[in-house]
mmCIF file of C-alpha atoms in Angstrom:
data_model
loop_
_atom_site.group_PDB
_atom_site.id
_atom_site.type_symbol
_atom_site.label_atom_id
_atom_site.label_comp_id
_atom_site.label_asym_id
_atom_site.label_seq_id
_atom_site.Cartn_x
_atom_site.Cartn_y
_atom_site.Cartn_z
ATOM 1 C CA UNK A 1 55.799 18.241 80.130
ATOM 2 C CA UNK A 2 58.916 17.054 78.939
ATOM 3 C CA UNK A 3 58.922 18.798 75.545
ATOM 4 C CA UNK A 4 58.842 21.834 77.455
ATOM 5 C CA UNK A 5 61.713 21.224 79.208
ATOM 6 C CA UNK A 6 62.735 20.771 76.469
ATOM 7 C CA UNK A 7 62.601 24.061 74.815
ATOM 8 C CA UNK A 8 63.773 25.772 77.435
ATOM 9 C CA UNK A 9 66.973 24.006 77.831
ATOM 10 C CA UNK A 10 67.192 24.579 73.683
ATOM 11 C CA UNK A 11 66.506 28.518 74.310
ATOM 12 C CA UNK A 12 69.375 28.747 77.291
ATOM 13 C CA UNK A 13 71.594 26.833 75.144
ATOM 14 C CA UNK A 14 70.920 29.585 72.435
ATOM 15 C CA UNK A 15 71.326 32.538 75.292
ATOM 16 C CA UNK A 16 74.814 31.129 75.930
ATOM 17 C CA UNK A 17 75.699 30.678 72.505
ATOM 18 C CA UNK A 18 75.090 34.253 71.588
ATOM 19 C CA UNK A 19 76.512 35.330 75.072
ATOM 20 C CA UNK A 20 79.966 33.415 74.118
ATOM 21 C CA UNK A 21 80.004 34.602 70.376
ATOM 22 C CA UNK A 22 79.784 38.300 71.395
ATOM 23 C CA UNK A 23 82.358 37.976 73.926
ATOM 24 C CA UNK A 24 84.737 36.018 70.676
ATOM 25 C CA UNK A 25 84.012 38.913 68.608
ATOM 26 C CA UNK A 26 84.806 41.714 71.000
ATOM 27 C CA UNK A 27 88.209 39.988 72.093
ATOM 28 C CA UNK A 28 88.886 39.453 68.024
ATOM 29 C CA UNK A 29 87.925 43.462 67.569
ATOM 30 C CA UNK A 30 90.688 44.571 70.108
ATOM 31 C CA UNK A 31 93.101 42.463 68.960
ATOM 32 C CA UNK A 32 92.744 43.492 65.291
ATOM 33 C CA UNK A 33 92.045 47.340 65.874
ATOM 34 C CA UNK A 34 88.390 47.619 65.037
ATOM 35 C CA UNK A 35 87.888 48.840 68.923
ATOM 36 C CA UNK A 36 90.092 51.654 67.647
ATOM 37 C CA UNK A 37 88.191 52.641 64.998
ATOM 38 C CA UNK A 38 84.856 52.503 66.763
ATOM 39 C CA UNK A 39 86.158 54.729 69.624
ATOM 40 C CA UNK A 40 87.711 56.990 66.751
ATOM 41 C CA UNK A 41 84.257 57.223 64.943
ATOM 42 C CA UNK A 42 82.296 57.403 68.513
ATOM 43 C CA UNK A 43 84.250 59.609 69.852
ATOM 44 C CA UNK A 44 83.006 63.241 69.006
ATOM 45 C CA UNK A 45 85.796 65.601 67.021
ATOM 46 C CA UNK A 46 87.620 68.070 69.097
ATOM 47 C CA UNK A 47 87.052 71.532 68.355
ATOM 48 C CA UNK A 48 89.632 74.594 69.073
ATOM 49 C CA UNK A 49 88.931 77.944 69.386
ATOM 50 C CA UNK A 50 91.981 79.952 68.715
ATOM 51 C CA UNK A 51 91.248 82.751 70.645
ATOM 52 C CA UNK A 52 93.813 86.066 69.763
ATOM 53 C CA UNK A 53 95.288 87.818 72.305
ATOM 54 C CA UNK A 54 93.244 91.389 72.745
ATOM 55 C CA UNK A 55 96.042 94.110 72.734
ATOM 56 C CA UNK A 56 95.319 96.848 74.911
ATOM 57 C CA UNK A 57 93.870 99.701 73.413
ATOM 58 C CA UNK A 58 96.791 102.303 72.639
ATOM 59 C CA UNK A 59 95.863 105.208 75.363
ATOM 60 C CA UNK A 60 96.061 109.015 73.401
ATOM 61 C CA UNK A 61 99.140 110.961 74.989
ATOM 62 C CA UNK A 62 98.764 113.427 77.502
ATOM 63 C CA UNK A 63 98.349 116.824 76.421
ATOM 64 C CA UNK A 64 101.155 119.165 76.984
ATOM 65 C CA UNK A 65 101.120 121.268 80.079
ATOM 66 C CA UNK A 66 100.228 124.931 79.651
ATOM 67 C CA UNK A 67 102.709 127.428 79.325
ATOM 68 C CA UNK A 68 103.028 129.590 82.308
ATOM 69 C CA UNK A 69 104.033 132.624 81.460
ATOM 70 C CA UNK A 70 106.928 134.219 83.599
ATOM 71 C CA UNK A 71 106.696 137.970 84.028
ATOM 72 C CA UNK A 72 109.654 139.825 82.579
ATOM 73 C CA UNK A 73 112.592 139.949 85.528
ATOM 74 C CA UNK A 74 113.271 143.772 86.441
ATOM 75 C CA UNK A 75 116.914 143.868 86.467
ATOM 76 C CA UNK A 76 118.048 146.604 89.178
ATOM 77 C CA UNK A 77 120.036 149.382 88.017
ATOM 78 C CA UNK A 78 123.891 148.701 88.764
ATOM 79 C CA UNK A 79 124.991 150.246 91.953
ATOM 80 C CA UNK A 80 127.230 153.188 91.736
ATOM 81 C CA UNK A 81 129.906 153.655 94.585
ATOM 82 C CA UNK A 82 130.840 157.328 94.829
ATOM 83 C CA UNK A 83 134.378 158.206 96.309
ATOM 84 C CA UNK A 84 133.225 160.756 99.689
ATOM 85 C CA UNK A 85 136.401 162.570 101.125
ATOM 86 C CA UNK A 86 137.156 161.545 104.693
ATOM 87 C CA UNK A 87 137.378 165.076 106.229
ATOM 88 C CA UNK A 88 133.096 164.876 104.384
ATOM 89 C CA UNK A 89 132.134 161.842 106.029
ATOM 90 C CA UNK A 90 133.783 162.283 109.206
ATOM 91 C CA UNK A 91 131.603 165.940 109.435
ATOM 92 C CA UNK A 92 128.729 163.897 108.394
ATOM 93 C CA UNK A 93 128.864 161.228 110.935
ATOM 94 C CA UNK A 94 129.341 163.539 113.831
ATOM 95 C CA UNK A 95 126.393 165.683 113.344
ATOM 96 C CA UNK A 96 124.402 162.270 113.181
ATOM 97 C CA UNK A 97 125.776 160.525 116.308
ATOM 98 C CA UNK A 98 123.748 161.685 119.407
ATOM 99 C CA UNK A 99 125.823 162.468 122.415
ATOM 100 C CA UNK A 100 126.828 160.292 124.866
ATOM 101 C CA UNK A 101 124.425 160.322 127.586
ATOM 102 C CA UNK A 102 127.051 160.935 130.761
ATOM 103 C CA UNK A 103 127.026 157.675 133.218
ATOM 104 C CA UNK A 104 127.037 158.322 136.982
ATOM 105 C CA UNK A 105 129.704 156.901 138.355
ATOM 106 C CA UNK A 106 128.676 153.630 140.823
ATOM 107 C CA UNK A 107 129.596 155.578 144.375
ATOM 108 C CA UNK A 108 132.737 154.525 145.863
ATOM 109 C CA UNK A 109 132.859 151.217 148.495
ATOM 110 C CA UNK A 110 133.101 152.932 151.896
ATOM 111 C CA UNK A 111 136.157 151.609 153.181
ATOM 112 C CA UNK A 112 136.448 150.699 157.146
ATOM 113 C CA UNK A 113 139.539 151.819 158.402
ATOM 114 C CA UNK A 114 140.893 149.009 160.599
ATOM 115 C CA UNK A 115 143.808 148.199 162.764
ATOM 116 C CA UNK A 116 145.308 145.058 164.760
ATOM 117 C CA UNK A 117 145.619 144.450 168.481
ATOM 118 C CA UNK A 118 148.352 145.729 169.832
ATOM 119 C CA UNK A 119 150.779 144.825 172.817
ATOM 120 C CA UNK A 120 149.559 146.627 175.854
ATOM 121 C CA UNK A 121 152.588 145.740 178.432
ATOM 122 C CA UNK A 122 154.831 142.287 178.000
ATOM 123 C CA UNK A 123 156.713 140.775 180.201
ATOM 124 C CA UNK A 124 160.771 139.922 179.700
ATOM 125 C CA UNK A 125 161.802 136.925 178.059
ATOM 126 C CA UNK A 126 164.310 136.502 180.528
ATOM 127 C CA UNK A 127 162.009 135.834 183.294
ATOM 128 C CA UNK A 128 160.536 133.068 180.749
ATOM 129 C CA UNK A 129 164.296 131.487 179.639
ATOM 130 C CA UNK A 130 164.009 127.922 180.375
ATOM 131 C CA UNK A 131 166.863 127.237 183.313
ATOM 132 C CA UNK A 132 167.265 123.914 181.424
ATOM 133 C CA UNK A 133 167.431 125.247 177.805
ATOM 134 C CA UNK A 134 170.367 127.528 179.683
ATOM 135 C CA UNK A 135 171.908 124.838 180.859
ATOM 136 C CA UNK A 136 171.794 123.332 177.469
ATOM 137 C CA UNK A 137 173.111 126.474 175.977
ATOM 138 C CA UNK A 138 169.681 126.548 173.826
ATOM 139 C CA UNK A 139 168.981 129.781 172.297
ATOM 140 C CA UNK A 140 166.648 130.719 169.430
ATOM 141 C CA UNK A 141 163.664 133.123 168.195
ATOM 142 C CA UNK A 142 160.199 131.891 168.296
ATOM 143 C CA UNK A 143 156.849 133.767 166.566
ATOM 144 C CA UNK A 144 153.800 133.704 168.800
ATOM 145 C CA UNK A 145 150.386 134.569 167.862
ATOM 146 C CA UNK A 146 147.713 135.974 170.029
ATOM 147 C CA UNK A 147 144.097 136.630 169.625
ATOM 148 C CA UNK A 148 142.105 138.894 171.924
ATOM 149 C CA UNK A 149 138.200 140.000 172.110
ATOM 150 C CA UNK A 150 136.543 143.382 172.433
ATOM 151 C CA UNK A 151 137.903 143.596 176.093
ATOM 152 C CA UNK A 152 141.546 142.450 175.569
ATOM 153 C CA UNK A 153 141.271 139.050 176.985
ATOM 154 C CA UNK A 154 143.141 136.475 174.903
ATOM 155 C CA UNK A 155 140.901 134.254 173.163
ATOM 156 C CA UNK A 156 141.837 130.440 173.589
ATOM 157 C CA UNK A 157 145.595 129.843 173.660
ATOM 158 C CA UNK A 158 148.403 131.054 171.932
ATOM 159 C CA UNK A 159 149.831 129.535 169.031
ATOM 160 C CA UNK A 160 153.534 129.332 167.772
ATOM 161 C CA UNK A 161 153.902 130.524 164.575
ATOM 162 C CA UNK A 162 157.395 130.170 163.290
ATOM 163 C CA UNK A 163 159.380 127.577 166.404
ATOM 164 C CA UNK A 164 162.772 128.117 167.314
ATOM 165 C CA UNK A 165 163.792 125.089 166.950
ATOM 166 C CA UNK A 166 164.012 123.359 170.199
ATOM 167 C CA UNK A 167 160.698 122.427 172.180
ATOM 168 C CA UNK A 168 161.430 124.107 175.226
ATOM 169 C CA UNK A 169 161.552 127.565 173.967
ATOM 170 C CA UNK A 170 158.722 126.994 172.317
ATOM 171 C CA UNK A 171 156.917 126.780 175.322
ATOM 172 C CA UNK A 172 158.058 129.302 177.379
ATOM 173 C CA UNK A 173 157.163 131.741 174.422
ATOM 174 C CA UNK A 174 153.915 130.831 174.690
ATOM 175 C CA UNK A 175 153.861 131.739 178.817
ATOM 176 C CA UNK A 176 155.432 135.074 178.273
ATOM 177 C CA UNK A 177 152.549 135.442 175.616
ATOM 178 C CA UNK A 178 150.027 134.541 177.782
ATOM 179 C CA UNK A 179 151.275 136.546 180.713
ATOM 180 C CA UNK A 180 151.305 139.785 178.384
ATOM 181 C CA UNK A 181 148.440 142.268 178.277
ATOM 182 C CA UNK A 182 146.543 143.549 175.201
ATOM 183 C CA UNK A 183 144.602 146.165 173.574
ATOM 184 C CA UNK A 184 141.836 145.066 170.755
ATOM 185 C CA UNK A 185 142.341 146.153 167.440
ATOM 186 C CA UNK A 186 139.476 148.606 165.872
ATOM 187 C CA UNK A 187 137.250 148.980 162.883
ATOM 188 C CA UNK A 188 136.091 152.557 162.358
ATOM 189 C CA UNK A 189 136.650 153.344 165.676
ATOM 190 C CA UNK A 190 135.281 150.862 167.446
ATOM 191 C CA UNK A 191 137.159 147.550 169.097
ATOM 192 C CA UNK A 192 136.641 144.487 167.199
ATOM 193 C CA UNK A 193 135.179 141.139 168.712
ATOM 194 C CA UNK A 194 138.159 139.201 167.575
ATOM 195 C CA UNK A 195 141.534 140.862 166.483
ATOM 196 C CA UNK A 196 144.997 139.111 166.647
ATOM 197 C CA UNK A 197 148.578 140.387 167.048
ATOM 198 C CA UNK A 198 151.966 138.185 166.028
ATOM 199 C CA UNK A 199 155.396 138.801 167.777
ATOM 200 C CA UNK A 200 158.823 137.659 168.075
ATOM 201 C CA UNK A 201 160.011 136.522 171.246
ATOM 202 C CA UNK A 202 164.326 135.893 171.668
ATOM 203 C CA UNK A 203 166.032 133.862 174.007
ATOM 204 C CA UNK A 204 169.756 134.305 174.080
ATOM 205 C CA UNK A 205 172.127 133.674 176.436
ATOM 206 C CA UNK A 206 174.033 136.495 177.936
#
């Protein structure tokens, strides 16, 4: 029993030995560069394919395009201006040129014949003199208009046109107006439903 123990104490030792003598050697081969030359002789040769650079194939021109052929240009024949006499072409023209077709005249606008009102019957202006504008020595000439309707009658009041300058006057121009009687104005003969008449009335002291 004990030699066998023995032995196989002796074959460890010899495991170990080897184990430590490989690992001497392998540390010795890197440091003096036979690693190197194992990997160089393991390691397979590299191999390169030069490969050349395919050029395009040169493509054949494109064929010329057909002629189209033109047809020959007719040149017209030059234009040639002849000299007519007037007295010619004026004889010419007027046996071409139709007649004027004659244009009825558009008939005439029938015109109305029309007049203004007129002054039937006034009063006098003295009966309308202001006793205060006498006093005043106010005297003057005022324009009163005055409208009437188919029957005479005034229409609304009348209106001083052109004033005489002082107020009263004014005023009692408008009375005598409106105390005067008219007659309508017309239009073809027949009295007009509004037609207007102006007048002066004068105020002076005598």
């Amino acid at each position: 029993m004990a030699t066998y123990v023995q032995q196989n104490q002796s074959r460890r030792m010899a495991i170990f030995g080897l184990i430590v003598g490989f690992h001497i050697l392998l540390g010795y081969a890197l440091v003096s560069g036979l690693a190197r030359k194992v990997v160089e002789v393991v390691a397979p040769p590299l191999v390169t394919d030069i490969i050349e650079e395919i050029k395009p194939e040169d493509k054949p021109p494109p064929p010329p395009p057909p002629q189209i052929e033109r047809p020959p240009v007719q040149v017209p024949p030059p234009d040639v201006v002849i000299d007519i006499p007037m007295e010619s072409s004026t004889t010419a023209i007027s046996n071409v040129t139709d007649r004027p077709v004659p244009v009825a005249a558009p008939p005439a606008p029938v015109v109305v014949a029309r007049s203004p009102a007129k002054i039937g019957r006034m009063p006098s202006s003295e009966d309308y003199y202001p006793a205060a504008s006498k006093r005043a020595e106010e005297q003057g000439t005022v324009t009163v208009k005055v409208c009437v309707d188919a029957k005479g009658k005034i229409i609304g009041n009348p209106t001083v046109v052109t004033s005489s300058g002082f107020e009263r006057l004014d005023e009692g121009g408008v009375k005598l107006a409106r105390a005067g009687r008219y007659q309508p104005g017309t239009a073809g003969g027949q009295p007009q439903d509004e037609s207007c008449v102006s007048f002066r009335v004068k105020f002076e002291i005598k």
